[in-house]
Short mmCIF file of C-alpha atoms and ligand atoms in Angstrom, two decimals:
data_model
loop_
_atom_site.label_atom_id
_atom_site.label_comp_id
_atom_site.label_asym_id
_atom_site.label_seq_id
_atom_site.Cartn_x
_atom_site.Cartn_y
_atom_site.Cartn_z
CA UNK A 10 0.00 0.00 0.00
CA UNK A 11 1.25 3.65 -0.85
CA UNK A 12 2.01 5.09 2.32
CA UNK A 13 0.30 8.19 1.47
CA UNK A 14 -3.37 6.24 1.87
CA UNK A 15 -4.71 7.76 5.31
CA UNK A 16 -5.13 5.54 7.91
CA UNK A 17 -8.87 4.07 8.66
CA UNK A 18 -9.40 4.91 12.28
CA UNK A 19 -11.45 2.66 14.48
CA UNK A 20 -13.26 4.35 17.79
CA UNK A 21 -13.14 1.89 20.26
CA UNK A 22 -11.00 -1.23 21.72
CA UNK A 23 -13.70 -3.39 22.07
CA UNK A 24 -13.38 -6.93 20.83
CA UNK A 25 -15.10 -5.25 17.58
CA UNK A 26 -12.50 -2.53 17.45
CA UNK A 27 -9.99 -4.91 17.88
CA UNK A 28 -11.00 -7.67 15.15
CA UNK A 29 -11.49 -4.99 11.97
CA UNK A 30 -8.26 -3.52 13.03
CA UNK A 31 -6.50 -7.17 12.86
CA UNK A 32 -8.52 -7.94 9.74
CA UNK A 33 -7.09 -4.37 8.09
CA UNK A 34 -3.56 -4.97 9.33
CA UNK A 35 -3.67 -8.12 7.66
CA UNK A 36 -4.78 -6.72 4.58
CA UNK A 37 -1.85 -3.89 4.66
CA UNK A 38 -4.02 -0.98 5.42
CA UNK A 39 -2.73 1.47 8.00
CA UNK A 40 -5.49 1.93 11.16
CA UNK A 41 -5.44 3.81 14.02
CA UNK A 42 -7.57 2.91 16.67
CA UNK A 43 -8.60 4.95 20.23
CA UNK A 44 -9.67 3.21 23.02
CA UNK A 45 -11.31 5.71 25.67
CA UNK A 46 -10.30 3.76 28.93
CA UNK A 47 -7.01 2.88 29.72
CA UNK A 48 -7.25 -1.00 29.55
CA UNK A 49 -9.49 -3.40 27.76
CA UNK A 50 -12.55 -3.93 29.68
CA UNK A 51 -12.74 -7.79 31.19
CA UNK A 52 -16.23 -7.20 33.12
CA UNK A 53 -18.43 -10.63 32.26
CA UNK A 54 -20.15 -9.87 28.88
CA UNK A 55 -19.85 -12.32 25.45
CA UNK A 56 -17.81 -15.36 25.90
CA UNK A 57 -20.18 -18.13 23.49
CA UNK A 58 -18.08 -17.95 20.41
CA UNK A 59 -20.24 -19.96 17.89
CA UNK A 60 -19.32 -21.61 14.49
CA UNK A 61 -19.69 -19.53 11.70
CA UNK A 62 -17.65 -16.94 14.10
CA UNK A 63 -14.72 -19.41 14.83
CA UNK A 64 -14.54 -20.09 10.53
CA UNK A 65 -13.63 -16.27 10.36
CA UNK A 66 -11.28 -15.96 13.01
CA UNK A 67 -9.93 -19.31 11.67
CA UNK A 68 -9.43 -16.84 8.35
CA UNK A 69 -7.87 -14.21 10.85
CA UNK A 70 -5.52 -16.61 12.24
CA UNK A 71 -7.10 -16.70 16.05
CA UNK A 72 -8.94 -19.97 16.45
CA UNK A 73 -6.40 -22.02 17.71
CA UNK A 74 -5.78 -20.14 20.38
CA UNK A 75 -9.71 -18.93 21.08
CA UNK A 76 -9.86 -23.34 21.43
CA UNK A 77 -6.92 -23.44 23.64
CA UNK A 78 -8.32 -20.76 25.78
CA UNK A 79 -11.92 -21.18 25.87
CA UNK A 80 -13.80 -24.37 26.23
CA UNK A 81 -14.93 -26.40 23.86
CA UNK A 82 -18.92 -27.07 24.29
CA UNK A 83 -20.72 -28.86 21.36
CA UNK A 84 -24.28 -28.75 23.10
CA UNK A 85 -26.75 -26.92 24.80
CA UNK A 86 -29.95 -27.31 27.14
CA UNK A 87 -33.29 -26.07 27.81
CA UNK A 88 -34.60 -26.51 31.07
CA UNK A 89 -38.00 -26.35 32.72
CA UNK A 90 -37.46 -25.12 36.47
CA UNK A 91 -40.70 -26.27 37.16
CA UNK A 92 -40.75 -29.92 36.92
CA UNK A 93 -36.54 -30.13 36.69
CA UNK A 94 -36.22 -31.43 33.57
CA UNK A 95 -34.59 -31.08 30.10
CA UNK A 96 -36.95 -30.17 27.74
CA UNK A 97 -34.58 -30.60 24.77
CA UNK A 98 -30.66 -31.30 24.33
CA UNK A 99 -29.63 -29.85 20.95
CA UNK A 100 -26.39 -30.47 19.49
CA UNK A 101 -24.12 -28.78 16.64
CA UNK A 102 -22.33 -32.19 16.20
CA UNK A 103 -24.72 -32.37 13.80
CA UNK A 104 -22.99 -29.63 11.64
CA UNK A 105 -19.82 -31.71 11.26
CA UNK A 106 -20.92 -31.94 7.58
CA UNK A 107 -21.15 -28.33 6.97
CA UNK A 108 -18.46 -26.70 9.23
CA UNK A 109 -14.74 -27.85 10.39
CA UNK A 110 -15.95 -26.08 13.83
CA UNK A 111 -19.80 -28.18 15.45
CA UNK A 112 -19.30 -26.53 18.63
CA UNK A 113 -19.89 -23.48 20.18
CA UNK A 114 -16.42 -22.02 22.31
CA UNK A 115 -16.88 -20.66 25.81
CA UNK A 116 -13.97 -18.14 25.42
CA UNK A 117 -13.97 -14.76 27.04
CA UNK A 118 -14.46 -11.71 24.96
CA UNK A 119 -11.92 -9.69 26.37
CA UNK A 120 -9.65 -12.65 26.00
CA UNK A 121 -10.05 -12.37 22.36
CA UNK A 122 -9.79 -8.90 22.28
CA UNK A 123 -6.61 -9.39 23.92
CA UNK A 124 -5.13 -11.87 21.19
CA UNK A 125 -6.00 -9.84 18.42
CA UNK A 126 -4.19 -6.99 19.75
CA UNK A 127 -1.32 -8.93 20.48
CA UNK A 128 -1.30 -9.74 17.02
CA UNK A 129 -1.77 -6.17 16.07
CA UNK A 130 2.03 -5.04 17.71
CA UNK A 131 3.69 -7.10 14.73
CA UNK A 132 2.60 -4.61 12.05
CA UNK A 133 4.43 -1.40 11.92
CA UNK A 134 1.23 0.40 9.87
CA UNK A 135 -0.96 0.16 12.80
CA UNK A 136 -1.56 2.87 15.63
CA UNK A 137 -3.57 1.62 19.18
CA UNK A 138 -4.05 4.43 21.59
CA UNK A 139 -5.74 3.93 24.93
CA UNK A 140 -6.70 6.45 26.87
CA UNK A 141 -7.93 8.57 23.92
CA UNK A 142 -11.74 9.09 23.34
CA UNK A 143 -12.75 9.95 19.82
CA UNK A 144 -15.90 13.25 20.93
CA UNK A 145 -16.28 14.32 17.10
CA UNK A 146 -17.02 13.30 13.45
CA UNK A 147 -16.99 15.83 10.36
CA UNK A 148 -16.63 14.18 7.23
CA UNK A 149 -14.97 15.61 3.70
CA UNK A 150 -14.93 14.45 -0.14
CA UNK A 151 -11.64 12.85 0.33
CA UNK A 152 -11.60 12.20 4.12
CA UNK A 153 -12.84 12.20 8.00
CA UNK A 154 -11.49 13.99 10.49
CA UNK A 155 -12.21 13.01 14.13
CA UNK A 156 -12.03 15.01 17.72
CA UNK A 157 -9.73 12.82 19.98
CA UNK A 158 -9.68 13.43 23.74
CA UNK A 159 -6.94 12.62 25.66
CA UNK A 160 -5.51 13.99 29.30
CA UNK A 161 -3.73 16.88 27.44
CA UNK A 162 -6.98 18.44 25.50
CA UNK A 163 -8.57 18.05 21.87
CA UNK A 164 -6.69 16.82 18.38
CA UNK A 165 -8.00 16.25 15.12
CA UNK A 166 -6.84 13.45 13.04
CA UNK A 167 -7.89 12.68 9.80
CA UNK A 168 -8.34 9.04 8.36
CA UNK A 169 -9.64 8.04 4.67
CA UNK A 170 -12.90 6.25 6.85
CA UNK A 171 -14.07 5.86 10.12
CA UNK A 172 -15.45 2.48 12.16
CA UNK A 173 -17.29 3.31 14.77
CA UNK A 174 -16.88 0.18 17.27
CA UNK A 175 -17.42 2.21 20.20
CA UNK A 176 -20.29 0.35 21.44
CA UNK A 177 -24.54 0.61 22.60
CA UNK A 178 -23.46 4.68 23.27
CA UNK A 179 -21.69 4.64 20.09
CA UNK A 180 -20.31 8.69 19.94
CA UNK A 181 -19.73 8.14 16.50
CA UNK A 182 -23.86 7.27 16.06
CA UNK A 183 -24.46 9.99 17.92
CA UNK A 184 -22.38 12.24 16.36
CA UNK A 185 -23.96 11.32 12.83
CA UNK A 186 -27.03 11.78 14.27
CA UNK A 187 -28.10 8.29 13.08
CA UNK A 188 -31.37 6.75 15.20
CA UNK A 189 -30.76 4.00 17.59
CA UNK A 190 -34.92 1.88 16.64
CA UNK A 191 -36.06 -0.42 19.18
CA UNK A 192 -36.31 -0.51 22.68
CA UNK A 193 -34.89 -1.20 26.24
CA UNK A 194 -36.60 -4.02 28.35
CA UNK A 195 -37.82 -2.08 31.18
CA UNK A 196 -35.56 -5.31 33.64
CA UNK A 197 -32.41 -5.80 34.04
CA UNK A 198 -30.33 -8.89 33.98
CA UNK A 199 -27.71 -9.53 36.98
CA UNK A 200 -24.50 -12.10 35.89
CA UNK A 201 -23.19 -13.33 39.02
CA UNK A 202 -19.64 -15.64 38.90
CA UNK A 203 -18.47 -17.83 40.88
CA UNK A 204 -15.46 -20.91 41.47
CA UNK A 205 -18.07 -23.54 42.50
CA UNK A 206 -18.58 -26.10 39.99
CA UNK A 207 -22.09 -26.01 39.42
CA UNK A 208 -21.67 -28.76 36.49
CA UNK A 209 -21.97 -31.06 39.83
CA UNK A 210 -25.68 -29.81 39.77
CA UNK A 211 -26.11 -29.47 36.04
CA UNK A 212 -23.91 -32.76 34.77
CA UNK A 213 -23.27 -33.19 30.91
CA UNK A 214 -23.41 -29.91 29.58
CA UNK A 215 -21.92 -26.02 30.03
CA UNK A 216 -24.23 -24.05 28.48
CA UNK A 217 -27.78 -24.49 30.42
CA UNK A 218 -30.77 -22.41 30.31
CA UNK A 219 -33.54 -22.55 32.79
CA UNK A 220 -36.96 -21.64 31.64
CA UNK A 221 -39.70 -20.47 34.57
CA UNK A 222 -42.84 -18.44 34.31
CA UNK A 223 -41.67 -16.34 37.56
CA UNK A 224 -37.67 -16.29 37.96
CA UNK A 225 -35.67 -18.25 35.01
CA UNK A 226 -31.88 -18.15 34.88
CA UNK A 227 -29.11 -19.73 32.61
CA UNK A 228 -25.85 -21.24 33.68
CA UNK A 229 -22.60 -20.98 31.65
CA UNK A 230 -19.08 -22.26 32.55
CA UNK A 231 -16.17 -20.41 30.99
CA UNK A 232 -12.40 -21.35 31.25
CA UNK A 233 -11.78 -18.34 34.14
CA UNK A 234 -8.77 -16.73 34.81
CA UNK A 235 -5.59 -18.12 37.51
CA UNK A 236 -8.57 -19.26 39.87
CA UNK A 237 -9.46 -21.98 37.75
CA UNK A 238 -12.90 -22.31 35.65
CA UNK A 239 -15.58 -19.88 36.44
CA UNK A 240 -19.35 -20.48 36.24
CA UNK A 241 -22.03 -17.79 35.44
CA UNK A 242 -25.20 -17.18 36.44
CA UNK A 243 -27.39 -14.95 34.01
CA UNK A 244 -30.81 -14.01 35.46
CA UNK A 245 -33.74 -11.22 35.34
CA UNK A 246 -34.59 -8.59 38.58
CA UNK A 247 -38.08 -6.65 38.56
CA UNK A 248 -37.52 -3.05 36.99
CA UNK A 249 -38.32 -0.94 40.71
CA UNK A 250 -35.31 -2.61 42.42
CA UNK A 251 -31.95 -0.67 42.62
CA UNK A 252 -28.89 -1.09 42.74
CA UNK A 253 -28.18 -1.65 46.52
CA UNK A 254 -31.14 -3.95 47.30
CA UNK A 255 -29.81 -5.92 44.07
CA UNK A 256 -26.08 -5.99 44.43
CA UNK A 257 -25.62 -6.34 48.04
CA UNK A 258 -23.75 -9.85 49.20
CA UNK A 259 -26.69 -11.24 50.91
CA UNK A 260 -29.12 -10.39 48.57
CA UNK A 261 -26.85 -12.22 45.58
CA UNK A 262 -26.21 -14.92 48.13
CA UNK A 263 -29.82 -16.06 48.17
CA UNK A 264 -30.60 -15.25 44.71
CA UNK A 265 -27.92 -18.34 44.21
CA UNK A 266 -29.29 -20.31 47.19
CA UNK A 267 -33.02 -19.75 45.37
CA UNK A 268 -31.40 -21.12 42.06
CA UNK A 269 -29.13 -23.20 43.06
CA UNK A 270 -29.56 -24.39 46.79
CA UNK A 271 -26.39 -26.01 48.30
CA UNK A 272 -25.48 -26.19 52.15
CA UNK A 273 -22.31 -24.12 51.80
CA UNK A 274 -22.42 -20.51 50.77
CA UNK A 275 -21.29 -19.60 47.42
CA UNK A 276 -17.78 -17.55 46.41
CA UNK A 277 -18.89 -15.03 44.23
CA UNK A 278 -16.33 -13.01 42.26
CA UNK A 279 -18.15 -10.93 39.59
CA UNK A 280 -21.34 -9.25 40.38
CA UNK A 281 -22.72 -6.97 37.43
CA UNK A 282 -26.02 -5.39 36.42
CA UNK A 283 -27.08 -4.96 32.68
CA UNK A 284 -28.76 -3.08 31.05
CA UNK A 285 -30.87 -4.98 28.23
CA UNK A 286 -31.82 -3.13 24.83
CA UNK A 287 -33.77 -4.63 21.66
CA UNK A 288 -32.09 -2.06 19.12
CA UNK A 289 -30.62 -1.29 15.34
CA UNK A 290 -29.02 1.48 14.10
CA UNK A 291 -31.23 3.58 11.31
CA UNK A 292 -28.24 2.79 9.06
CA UNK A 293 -25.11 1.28 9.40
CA UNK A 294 -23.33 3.91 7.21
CA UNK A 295 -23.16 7.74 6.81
CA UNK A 296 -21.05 8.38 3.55
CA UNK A 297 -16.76 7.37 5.11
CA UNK A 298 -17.98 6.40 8.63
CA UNK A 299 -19.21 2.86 9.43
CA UNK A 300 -21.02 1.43 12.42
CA UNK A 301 -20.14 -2.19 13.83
CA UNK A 302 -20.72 -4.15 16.95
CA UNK A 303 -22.84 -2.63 19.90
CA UNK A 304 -22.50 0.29 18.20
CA UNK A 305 -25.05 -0.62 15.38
CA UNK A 306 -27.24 -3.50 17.14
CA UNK A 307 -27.83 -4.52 20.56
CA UNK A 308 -29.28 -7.23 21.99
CA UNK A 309 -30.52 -9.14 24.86
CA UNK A 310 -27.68 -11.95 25.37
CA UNK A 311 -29.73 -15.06 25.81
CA UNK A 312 -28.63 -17.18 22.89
CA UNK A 313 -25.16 -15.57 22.73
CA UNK A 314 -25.27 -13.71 19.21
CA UNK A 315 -24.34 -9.80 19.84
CA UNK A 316 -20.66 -9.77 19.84
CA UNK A 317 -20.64 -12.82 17.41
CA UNK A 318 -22.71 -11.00 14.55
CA UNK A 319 -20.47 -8.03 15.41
CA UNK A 320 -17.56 -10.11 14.84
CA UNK A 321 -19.31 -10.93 11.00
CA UNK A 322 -20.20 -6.96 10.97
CA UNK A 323 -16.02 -6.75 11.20
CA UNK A 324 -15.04 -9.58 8.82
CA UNK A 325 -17.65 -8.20 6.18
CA UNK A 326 -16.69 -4.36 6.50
CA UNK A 327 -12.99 -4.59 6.22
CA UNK A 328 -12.94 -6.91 3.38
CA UNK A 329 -15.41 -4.13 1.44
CA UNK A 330 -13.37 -1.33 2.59
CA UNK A 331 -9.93 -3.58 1.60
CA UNK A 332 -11.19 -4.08 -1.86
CA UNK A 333 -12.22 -0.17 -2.44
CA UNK A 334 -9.15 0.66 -1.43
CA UNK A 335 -6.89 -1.07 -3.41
CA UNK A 336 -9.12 -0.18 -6.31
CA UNK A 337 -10.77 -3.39 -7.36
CA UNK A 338 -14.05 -1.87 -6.64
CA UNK A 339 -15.81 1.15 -7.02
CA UNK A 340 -16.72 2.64 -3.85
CA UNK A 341 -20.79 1.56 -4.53
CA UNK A 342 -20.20 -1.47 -2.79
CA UNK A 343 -19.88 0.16 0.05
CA UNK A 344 -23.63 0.11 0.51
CA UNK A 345 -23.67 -3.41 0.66
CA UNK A 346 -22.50 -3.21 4.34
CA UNK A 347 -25.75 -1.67 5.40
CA UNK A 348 -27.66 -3.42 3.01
CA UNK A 349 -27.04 -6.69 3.81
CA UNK A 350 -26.33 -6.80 7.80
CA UNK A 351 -28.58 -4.65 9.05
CA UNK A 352 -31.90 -7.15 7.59
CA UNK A 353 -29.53 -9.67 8.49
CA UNK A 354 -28.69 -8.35 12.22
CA UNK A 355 -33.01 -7.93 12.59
CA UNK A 356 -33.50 -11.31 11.13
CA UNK A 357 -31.03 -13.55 12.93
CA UNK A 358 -30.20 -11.68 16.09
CA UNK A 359 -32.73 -9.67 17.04
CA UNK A 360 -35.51 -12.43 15.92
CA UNK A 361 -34.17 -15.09 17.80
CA UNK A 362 -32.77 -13.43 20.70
CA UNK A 363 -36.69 -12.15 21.54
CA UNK A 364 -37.90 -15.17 21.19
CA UNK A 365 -35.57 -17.16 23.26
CA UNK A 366 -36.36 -14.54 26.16
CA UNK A 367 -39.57 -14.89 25.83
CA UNK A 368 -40.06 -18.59 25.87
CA UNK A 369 -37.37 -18.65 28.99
CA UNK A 370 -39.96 -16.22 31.39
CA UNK A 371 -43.72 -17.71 29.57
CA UNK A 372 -46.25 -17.15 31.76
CA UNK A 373 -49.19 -18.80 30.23
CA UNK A 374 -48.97 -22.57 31.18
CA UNK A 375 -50.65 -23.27 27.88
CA UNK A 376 -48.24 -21.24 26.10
CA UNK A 377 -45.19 -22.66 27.51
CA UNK A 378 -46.60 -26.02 27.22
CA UNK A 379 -46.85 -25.71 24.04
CA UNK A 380 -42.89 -24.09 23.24
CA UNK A 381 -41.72 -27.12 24.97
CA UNK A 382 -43.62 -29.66 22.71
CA UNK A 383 -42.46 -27.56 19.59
CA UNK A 384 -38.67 -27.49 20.92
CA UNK A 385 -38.78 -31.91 22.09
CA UNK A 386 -40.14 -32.39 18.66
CA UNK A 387 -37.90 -29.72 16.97
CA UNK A 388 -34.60 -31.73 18.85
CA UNK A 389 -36.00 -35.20 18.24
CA UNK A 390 -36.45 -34.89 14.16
CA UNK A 391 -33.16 -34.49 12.64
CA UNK A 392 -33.88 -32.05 9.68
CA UNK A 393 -35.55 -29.83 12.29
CA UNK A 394 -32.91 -30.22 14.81
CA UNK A 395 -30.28 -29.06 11.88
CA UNK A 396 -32.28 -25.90 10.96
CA UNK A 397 -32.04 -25.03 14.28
CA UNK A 398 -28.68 -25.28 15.24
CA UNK A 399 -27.60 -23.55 11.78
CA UNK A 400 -29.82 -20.72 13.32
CA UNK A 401 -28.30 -21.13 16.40
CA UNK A 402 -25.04 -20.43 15.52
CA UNK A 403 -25.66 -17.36 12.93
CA UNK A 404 -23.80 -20.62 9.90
CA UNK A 405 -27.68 -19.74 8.43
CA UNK A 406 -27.27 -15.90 8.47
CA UNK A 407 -23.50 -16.12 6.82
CA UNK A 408 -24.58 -18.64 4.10
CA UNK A 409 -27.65 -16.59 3.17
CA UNK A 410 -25.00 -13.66 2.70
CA UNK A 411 -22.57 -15.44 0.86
CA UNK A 412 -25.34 -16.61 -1.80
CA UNK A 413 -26.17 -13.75 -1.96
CA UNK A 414 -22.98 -12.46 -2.72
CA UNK A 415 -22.44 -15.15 -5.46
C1 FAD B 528 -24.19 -10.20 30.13
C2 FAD B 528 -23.83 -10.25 28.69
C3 FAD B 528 -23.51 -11.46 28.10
C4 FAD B 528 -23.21 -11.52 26.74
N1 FAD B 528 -22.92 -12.73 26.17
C5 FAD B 528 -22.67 -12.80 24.85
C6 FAD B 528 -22.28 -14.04 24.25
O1 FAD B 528 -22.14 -15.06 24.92
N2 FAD B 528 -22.04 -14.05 22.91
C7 FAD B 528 -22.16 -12.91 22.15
O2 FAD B 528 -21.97 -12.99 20.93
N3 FAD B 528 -22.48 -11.71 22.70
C8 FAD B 528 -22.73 -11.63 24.03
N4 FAD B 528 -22.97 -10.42 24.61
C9 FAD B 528 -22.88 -9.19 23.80
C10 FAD B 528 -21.43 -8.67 23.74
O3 FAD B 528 -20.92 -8.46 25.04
C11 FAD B 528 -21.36 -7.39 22.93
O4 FAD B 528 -22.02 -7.62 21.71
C12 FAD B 528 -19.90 -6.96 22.69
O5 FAD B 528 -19.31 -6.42 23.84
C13 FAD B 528 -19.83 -5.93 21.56
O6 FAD B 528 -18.48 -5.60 21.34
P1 FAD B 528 -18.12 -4.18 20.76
O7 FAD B 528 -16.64 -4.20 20.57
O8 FAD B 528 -19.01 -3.82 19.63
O9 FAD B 528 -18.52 -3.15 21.92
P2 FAD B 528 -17.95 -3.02 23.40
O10 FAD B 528 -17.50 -4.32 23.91
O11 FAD B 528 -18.96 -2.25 24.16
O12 FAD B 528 -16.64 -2.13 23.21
C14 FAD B 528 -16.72 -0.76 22.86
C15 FAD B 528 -15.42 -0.10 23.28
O13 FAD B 528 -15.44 1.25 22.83
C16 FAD B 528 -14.91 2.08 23.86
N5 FAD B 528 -15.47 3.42 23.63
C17 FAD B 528 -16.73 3.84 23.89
N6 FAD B 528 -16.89 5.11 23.49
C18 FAD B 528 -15.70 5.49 22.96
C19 FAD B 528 -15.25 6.67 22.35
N7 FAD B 528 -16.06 7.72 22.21
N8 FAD B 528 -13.97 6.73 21.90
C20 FAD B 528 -13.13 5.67 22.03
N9 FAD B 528 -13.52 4.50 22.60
C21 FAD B 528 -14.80 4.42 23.04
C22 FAD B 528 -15.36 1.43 25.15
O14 FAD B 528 -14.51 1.80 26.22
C23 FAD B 528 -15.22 -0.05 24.79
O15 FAD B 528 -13.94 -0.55 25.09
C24 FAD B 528 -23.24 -10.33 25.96
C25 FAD B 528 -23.55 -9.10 26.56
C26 FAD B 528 -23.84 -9.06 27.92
C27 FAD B 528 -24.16 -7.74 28.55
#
């Protein structure tokens, strides 16, 4: 690449940021990126990594280690709290046909975000600044310029195009005064974490989730940090309580004991609020500034899509933006971006991630009845079983776009 081609700055060291950096870099293109906090952020968020995301950061050169470092977890269960039992087992074994990767990996986002900028020190054309928030977007024929924040006042820098990956507050949305359509669940869901190995309650499986009219919750075990493997517990709290009556040791203590009763109390290390949006952006693109990740779709996490759909947002952007660059296509295609992912994102993430909250807290016994006959008899016929996996893990979503790209 010439080295007079202005960088493409990224706002935001998220694992977003972080992945269409890697997948520039790799490409040649200079990128700067700004990260507004001084670290990357390892609060409890994504950490279900599913198949048609692990082909692309095979393609990126990460999924060897996302394997080593997460857990491997082929299956997952739904749960009736009510009567304790599985209501179906489904299982992306059955994908070995279609996909080198049937499995879903439990691997930490900010683990991954971690790898790929590891990755990102080896090439001398990129720029990562922490510590520097991007405040301002104007936008020119031949270029963006951006407001950059940092403990000694207010820069511009200019780039040839902008990603904003800076998240559900995205500035850069903001900024381009793009709409954020949907809406915010008027709950919010509580992740507590702790060491004790609640696969001793739930055998056989990692990735649980617990369906109840009145109080449903979902258990997840993730390959933890130095204390060993780390179990999560993902569940809803009535919209009038705060913070204190919520957060407060006792008060998480029995919301375990109600879950999960055991005769010892439980070591929690993580306790986190969340709030939990249904929402796209208007458009994904304003003439040289993009929107990926959080920043252009959020969603509630049962089912674990968000950051992996962000992840395709990444892949799918920087390969657009690659070509363009290096002149093998006109700029036009750039509309494809919006085009195609933003249906997509409504279709695949936002469809199935309402739906899969609102069958875990169905209040009608008639109505959740009849969920859990459709989901045994979806798991027990193969064909049916395969469409839903392939949903599941977004391999759907990406071959739909890649016929359509054909
Ligand atoms: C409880 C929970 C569980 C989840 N589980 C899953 C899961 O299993 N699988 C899944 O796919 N998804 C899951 N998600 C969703 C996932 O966490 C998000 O989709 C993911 O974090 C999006 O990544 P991102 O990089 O787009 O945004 P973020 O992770 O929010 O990163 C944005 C970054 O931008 C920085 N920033 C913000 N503003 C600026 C600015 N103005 N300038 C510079 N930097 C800025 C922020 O500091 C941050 O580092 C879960 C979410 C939650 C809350």
């Amino acid at each position: 690449m010439p080295s007079s081609i202005r960088p493409i700055l990224i706002a935001g060291g998220g694992p977003v940021g972080f992945i269409c950096a890697l997948a520039l870099a790799r490409q040649g293109l200079p990128v700067h990126l700004f990260e507004a906090e001084s670290r990357i952020n390892d609060m409890p968020r994504a950490a279900t990594t599913h198949a048609a995301t692990l082909e692309m950061l095979a393609g990126l050169g990460l999924v060897d280690e996302v394997i080593e470092r997460g857990l491997v977890e082929p299956k997952f269960r739904i749960w009736d709290r009510l009567s304790r039992r599985i209501v179906a087992e489904f299982d992306f074994g059955i994908l070995k046909d279609e996909t080198p990767y049937p499995f879903a990996v439990q691997c930490e986002q900010h683990k991954l975000a971690g790898m790929a900028l590891e990755r990102l020190r080896a090439f001398p054309h990129v720029t990562v600044d922490f510590s520097k928030r991007v405040t301002g977007v104007e936008q020119f024929g031949d270029r963006v310029e951006i407001d950059v924040e940092d403990s000694e006042g207010t820069h511009k820098v200019a780039g040839s195009y902008l990603i904003g990956a800076d998240g559900g507050r995205s500035t850069v949305r903001k900024a381009l005064g793009i709409e954020f359509e949907g809406y915010t669940h008027p709950e919010r869901f509580m992740i507590l974490t702790t060491t004790f190995d609640l696969g001793a309650m739930y055998p056989g499986c990692t990735r649980n989730y617990v369906s109840d009219p009145g109080d449903w919750f979902s258990i997840f075990k993730v390959s933890g940090d130095d204390r060993g493997p780390l179990w999560r517990v993902l569940s809803s709290t009535r919209p009038e309580q705060t913070d204190d009556e919520l957060m407060n040791p006792e008060a998480t203590e029995q919301r375990l004991q109600r879950f999960l009763p055991r005769d010892e109390p439980y070591d929690v290390v993580h306790r986190n609020l969340y709030n939990v949006h249904q929402r796209v952006a208007a458009s994904f693109r304003k003439g040289r500034v993009f929107l990926a990740g959080d920043a252009a779709h959020v969603n509630n996490p049962l089912g674990g899509l968000g950051l992996n759909f962000g992840i395709h947002d990444a892949v799918e952007l920087t390969g657009l933006l690659g070509q363009v660059i290096r002149r093998e296509a006109s700029d036009d295609i750039l509309d494809l971006y919006d085009r195609h992912r933003r249906p997509l994102n409504i279709e695949f993430v936002q469809q199935q991630t309402i739906a899969n909250k609102k069958r875990m807290e169905e209040k009608d016994p008639a109505a959740r009845e009849k969920d859990f006959e459709q989901l045994r008899r979806t798991a027990a016929d193969p064909a049916a079983h395969r469409a839903h996996v392939r949903r599941a893990s977004l391999i759907e979503s990406v071959r739909k776009r890649a016929a359509a790209a054909a």
